[in-house]
Tab-separated table of C-alpha atoms and ligand atoms in Angstrom:
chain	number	residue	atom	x	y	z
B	1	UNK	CA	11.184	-20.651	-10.965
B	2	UNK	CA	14.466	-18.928	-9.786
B	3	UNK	CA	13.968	-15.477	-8.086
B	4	UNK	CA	16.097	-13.932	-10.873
B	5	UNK	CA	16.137	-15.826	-14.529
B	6	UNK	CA	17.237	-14.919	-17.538
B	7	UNK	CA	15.331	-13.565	-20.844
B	8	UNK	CA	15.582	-12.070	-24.228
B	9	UNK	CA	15.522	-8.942	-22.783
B	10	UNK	CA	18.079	-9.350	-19.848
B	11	UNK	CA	18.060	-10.620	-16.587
B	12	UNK	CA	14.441	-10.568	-14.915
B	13	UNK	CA	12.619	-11.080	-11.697
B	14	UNK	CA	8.966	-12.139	-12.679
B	15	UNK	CA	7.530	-11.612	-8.872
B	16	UNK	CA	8.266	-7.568	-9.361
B	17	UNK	CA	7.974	-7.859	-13.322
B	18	UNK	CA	10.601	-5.735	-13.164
B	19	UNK	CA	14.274	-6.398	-15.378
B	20	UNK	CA	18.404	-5.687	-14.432
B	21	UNK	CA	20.036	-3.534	-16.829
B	22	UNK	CA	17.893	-4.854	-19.362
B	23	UNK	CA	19.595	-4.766	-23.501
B	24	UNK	CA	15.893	-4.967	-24.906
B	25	UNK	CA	13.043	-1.903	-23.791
B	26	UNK	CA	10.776	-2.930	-21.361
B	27	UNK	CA	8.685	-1.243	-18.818
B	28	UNK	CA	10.725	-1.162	-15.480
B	29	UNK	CA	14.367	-1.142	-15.345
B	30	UNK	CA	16.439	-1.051	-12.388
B	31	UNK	CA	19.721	0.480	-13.493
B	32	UNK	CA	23.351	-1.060	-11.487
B	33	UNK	CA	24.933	1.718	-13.267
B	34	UNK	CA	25.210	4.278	-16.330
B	35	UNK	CA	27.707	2.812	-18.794
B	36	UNK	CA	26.349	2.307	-21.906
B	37	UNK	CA	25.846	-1.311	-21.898
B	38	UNK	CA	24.298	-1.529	-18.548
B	39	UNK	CA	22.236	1.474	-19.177
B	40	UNK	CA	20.387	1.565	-22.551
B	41	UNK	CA	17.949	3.955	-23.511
B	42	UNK	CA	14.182	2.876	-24.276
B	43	UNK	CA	12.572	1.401	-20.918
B	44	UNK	CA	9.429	2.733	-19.759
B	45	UNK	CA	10.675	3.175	-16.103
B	46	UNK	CA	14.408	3.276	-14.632
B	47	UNK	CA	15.047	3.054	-11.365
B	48	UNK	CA	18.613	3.642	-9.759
B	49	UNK	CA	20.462	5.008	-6.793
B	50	UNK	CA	19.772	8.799	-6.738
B	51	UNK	CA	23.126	10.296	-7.686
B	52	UNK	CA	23.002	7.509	-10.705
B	53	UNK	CA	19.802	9.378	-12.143
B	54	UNK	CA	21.266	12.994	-13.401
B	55	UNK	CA	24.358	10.861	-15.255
B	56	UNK	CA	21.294	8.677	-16.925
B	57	UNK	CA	19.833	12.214	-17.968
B	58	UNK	CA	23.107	12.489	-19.134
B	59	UNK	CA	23.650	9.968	-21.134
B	60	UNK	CA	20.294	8.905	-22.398
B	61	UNK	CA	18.331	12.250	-22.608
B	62	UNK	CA	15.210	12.722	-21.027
B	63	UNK	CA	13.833	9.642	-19.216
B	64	UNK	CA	11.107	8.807	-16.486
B	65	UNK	CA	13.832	8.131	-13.691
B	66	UNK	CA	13.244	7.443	-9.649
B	67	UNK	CA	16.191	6.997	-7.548
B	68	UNK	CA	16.337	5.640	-4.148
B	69	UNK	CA	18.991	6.074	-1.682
B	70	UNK	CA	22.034	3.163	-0.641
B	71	UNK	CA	20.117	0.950	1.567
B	72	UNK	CA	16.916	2.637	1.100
B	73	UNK	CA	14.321	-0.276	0.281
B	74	UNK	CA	11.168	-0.184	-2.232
B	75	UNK	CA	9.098	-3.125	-2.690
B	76	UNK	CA	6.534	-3.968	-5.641
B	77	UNK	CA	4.466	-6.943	-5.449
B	78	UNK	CA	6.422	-8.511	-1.900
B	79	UNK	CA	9.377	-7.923	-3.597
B	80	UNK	CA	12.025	-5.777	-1.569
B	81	UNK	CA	14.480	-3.752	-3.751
B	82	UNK	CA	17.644	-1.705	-2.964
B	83	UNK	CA	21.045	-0.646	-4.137
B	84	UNK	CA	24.336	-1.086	-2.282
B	85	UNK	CA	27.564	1.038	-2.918
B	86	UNK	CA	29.557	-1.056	-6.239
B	87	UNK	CA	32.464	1.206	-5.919
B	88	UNK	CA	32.494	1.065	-10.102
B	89	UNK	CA	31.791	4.799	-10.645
B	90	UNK	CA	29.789	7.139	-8.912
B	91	UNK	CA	26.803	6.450	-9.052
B	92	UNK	CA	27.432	2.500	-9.256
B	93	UNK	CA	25.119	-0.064	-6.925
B	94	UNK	CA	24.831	-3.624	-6.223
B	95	UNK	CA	21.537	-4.308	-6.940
B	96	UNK	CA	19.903	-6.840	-3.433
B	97	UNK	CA	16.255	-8.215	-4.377
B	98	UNK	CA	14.677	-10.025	-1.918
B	99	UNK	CA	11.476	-12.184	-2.014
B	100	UNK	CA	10.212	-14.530	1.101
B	101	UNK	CA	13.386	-14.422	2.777
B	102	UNK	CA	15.564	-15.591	-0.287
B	103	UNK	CA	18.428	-12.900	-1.218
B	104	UNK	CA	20.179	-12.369	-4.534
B	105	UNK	CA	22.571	-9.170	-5.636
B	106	UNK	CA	23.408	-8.370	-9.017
B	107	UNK	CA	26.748	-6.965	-9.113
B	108	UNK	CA	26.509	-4.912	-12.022
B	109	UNK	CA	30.383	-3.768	-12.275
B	110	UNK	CA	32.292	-3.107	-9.315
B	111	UNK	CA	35.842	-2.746	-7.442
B	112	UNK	CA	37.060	-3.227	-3.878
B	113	UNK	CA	39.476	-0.482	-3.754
B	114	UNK	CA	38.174	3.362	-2.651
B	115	UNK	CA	38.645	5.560	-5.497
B	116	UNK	CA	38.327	8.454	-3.640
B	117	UNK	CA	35.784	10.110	-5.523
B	118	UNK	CA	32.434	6.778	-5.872
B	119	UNK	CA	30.817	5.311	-2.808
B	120	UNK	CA	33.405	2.319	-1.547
B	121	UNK	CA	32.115	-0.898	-2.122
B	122	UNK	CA	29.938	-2.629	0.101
B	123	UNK	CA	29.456	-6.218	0.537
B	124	UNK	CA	26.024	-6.957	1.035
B	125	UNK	CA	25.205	-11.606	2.088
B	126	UNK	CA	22.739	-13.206	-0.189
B	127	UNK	CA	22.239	-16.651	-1.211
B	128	UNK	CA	22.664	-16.421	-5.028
B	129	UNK	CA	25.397	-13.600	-5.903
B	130	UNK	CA	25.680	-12.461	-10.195
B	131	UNK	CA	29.169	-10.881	-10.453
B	132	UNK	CA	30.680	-9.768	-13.451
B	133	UNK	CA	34.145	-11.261	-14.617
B	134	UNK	CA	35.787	-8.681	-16.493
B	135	UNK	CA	39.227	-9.438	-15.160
B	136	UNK	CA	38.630	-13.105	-13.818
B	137	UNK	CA	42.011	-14.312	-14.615
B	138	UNK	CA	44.975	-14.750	-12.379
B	139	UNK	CA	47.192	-12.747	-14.019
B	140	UNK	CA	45.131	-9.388	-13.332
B	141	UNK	CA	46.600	-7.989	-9.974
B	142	UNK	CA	46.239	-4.466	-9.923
B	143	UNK	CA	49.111	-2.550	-8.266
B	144	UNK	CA	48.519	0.043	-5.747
B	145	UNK	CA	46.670	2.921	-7.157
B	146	UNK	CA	48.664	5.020	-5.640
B	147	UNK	CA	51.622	4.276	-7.159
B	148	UNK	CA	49.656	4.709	-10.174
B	149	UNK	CA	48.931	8.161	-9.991
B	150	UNK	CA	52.567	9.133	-9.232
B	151	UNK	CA	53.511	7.646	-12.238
B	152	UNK	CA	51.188	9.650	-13.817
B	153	UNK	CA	51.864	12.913	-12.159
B	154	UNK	CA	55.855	12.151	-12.986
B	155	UNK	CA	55.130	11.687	-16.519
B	156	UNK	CA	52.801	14.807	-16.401
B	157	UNK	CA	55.691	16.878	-14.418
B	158	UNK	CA	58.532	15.263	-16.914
B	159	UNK	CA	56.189	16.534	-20.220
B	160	UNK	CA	55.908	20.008	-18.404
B	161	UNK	CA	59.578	20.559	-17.989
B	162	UNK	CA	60.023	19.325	-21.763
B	163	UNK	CA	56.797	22.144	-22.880
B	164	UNK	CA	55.253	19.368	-23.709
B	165	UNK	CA	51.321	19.114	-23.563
B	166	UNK	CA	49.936	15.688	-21.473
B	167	UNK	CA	47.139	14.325	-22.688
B	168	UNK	CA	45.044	11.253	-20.837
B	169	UNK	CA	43.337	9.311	-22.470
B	170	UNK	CA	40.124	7.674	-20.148
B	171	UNK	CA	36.737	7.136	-19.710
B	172	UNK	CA	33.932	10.123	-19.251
B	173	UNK	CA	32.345	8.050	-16.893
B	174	UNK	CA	34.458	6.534	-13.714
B	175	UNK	CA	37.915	7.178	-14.686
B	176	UNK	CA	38.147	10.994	-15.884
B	177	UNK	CA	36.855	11.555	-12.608
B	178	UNK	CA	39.535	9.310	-10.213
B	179	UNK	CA	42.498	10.424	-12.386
B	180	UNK	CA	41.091	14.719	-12.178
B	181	UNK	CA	41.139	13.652	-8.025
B	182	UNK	CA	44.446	12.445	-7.819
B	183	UNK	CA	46.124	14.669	-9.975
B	184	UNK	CA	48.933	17.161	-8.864
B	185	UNK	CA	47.462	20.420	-9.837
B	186	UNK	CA	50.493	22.450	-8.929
B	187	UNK	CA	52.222	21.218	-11.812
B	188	UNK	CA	49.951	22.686	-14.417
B	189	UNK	CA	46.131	23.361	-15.396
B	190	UNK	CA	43.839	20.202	-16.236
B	191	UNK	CA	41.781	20.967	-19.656
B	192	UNK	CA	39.139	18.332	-20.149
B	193	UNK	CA	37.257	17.447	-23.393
B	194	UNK	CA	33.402	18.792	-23.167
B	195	UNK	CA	32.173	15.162	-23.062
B	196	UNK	CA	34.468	15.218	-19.796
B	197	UNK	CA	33.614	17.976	-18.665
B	198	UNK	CA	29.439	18.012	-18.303
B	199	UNK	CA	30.198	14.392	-16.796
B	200	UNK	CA	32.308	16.258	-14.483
B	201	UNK	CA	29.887	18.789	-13.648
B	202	UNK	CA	27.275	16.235	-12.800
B	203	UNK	CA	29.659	14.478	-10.613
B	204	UNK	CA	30.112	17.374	-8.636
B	205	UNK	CA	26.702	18.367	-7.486
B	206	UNK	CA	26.362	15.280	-5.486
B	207	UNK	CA	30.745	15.050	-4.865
B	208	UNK	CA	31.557	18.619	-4.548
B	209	UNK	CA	35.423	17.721	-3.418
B	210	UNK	CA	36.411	16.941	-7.255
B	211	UNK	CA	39.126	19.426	-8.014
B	212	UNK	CA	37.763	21.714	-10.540
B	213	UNK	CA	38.951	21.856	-14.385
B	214	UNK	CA	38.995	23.821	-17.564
B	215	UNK	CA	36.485	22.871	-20.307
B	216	UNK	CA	38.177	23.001	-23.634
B	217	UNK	CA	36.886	25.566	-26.255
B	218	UNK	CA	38.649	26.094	-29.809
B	219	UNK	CA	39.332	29.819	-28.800
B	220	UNK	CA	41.688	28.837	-26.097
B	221	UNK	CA	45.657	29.954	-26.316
B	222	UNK	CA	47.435	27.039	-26.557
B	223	UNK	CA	50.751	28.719	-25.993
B	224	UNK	CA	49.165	29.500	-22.320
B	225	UNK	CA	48.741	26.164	-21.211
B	226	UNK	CA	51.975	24.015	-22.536
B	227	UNK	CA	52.753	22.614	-19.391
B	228	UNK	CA	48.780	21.335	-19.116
B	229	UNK	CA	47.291	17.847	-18.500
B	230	UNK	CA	44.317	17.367	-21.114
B	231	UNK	CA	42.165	14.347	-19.981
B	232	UNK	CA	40.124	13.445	-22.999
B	233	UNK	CA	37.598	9.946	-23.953
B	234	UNK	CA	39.715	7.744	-26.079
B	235	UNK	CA	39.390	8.216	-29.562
B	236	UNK	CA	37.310	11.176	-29.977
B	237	UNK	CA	39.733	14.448	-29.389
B	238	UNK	CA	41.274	15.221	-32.669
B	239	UNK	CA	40.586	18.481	-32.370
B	240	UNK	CA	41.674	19.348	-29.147
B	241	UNK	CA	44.993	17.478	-29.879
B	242	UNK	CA	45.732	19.059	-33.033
B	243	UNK	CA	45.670	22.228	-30.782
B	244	UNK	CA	47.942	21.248	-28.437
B	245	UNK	CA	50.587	19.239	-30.120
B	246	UNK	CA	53.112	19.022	-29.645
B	247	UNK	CA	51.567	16.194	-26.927
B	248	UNK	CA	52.341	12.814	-25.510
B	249	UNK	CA	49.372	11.033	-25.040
B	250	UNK	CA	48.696	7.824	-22.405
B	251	UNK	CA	45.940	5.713	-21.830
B	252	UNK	CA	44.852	4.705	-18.224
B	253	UNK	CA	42.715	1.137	-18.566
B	254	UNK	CA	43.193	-2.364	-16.863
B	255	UNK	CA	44.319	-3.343	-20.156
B	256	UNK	CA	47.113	-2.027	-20.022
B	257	UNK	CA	49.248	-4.933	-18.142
B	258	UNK	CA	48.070	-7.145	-20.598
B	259	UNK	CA	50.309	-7.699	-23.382
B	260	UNK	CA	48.315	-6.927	-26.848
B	261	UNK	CA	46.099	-4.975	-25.106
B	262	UNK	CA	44.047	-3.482	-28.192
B	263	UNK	CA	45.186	0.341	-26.769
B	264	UNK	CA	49.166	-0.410	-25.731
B	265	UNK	CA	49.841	0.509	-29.607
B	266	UNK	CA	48.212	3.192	-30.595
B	267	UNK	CA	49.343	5.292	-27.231
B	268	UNK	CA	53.070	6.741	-25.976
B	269	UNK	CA	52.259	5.404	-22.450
B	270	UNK	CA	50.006	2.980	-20.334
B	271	UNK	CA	49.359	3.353	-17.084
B	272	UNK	CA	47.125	0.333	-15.579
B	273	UNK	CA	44.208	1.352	-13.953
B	274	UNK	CA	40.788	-0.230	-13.691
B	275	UNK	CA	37.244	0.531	-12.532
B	276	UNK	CA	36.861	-3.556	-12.126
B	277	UNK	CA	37.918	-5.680	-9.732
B	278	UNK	CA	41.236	-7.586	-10.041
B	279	UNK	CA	41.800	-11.043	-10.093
B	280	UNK	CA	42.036	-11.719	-5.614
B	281	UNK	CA	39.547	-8.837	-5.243
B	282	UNK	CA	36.653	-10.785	-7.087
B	283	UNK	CA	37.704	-13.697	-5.286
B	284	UNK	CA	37.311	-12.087	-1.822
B	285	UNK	CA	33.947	-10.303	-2.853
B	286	UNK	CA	31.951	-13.552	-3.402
B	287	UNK	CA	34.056	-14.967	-0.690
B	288	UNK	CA	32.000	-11.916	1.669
B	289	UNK	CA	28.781	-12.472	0.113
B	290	UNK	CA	28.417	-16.145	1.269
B	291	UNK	CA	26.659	-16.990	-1.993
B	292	UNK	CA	25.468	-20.217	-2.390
B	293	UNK	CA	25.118	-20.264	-5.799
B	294	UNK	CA	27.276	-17.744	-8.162
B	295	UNK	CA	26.226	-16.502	-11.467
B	296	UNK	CA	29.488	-15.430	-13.873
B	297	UNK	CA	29.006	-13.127	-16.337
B	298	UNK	CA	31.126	-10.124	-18.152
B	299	UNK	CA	34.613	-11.214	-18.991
B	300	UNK	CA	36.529	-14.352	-18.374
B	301	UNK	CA	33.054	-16.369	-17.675
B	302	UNK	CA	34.266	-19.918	-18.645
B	303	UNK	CA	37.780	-20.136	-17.164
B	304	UNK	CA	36.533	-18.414	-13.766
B	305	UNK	CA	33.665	-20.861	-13.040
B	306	UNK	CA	35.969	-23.445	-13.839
B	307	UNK	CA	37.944	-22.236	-11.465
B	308	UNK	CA	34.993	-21.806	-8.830
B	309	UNK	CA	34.379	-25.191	-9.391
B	310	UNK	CA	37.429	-25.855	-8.560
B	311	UNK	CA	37.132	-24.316	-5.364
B	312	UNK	CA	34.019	-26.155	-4.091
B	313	UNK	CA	31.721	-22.909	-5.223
B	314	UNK	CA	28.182	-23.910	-6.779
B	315	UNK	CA	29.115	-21.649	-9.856
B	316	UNK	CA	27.311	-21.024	-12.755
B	317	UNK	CA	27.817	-19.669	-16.295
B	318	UNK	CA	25.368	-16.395	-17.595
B	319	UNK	CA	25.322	-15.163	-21.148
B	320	UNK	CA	24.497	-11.495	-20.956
B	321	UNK	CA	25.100	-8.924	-23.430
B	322	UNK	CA	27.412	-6.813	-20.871
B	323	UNK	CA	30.403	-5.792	-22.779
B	324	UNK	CA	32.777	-8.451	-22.272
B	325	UNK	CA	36.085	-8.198	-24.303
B	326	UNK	CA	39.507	-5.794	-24.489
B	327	UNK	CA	37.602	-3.140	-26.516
B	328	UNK	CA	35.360	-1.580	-23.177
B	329	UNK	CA	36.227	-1.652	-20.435
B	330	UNK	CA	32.573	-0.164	-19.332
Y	1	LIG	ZN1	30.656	-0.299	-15.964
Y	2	LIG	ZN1	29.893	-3.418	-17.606
């Protein structure tokens, strides 16, 4: 039987009875990371990197959490367990399980770049390496990120000089965060939704260099803040917008370069960022892990074994229940 297999209720090890982001409850969970669809409520135990456990309280409520430190090891039944630095969002681990000398890593989600506000990325060796595949097509080359955010902080400067309110449209988890860092504050204030803004918070007790930001209430004065940058979770600001307008509105997502993207309609602007890796960065992480065998799962899973196969790699395909498609990019 493989060290890691896959069940009903995710992917298991049977040695430490203990699952991998599990989509089904079950007793033990070890978490890679809290998006929803790696980090479901309903297990008896989770267990994740430290600074992952107040964003589960977060997002889940009140669980029975334990969180270990990168590198720190814990080991149930033989079994040794840590969590290595996935550079995703803060918080974000590889996940290395190791049994009688034989290594795997569950990727969870994860990126090569430094973000400036997460844990950079670490590659960790194993013999069987499960990596996601969320942009495992050629065509995904991310830009510089820098470049990014002075696109964004020209568009934000351009709106201010017009009196016209920015708003950002991004994830509460992983990219509110990376776009509040790298923000030009000197332009205007940064207003965040409240779903932004306790994520924020969180973020900050264990990364206290995040630049500060204003938590949006209905009794502020709009008129104060027209040359603001509102960073809000897509779909779910009506409120705050209606305040503000007139606004132009953006969306920051990977999806963005990709023509049809489900969100390059509804907003003014795209600006392409992503929390995953690109297309050369997932090659060079399994390259560095000196798998032996890889496990594909989480985005372009057919056409990127294919293409592992193609390259000599011992690739296989895994159906999980990690969202997958243009509509999350989670
Ligand atoms: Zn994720
Ligand atoms: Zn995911």
């Amino acid at each position: 039987m493989a060290l890691i297999e896959l069940t009903k209720h995710g992917l298991y090890c049977a040695q430490a009875d203990v699952y991998i982001d599990p989509w089904k409850s079950v007793p033990k969970a070890l978490i890679t990371h809290a998006h929803s669809d790696h980090a479901r409520s309903g297990n008896g135990l989770y267990i994740a990197q430290v600074h992952c456990v107040p964003l589960l309280n977060l997002r889940l409520g009140k669980i029975n959490a334990q969180g270990l430190k990168y590198g720190e090891q814990m080991t149930i039944n033989g079994v040794k367990i840590s969590f290595h630095p996935a550079g995703h969002v803060p918080g974000s681990s590889q996940i290395r399980i190791e049994y009688k000398g034989e290594v795997w890593v569950v990727s969870g989600d994860y990126k090569l770049e430094d973000d400036g506000v997460c844990t950079p990325f670490e590659s960790v060796k194993c013999h069987s390496f499960i990596s996601e595949s969320t942009f495992g097509l050629p065509i995904y080359q991310w830009k510089d990120q820098h470049e990014v955010y002075a696109e964004i902080n020209n568009w934000w400067k351009k709106n201010a000089t017009d009196g016209v309110v920015s708003v950002i449209m991004a994830y509460s988890l992983g990219k509110a965060q990376r776009i509040l860092k790298h923000l030009d504050q000197g332009i205007g204030k940064v207003i965040v939704h409240p779903v932004v803004g306790v994520m924020n918070e969180a973020v900050r007790d264990f990364t206290p260099d995040l630049p500060m930001d204003i938590i949006w209430n209905k009794d502020l004065t709009a008129s104060n803040y027209r040359n603001a940058m509102l960073i809000v979770p897509p779909n779910s600001a009506e409120a705050m917008l209606e305040m503000f307008n007139p606004c132009s509105i953006a969306f920051a997502s990977g999806w963005m370069n990709f023509r049809g993207g489900k969100y390059q309609m509804s907003s003014e602007r795209g600006f392409t960022l992503s929390d995953h890796a690109d297309w050369s960065s997932l090659n060079k992480a399994i390259e560095a892990s000196d798998a032996e065998q890889i496990f594909v799962t989480h985005g372009f899973v057919k056409p990127y074994v294919k293409w592992l196969r193609e390259q000599g790699k011992n690739a296989f395909e895994l159906e999980t229940l990690f969202s997958s498609n243009g509509s999350s990019e989670e």
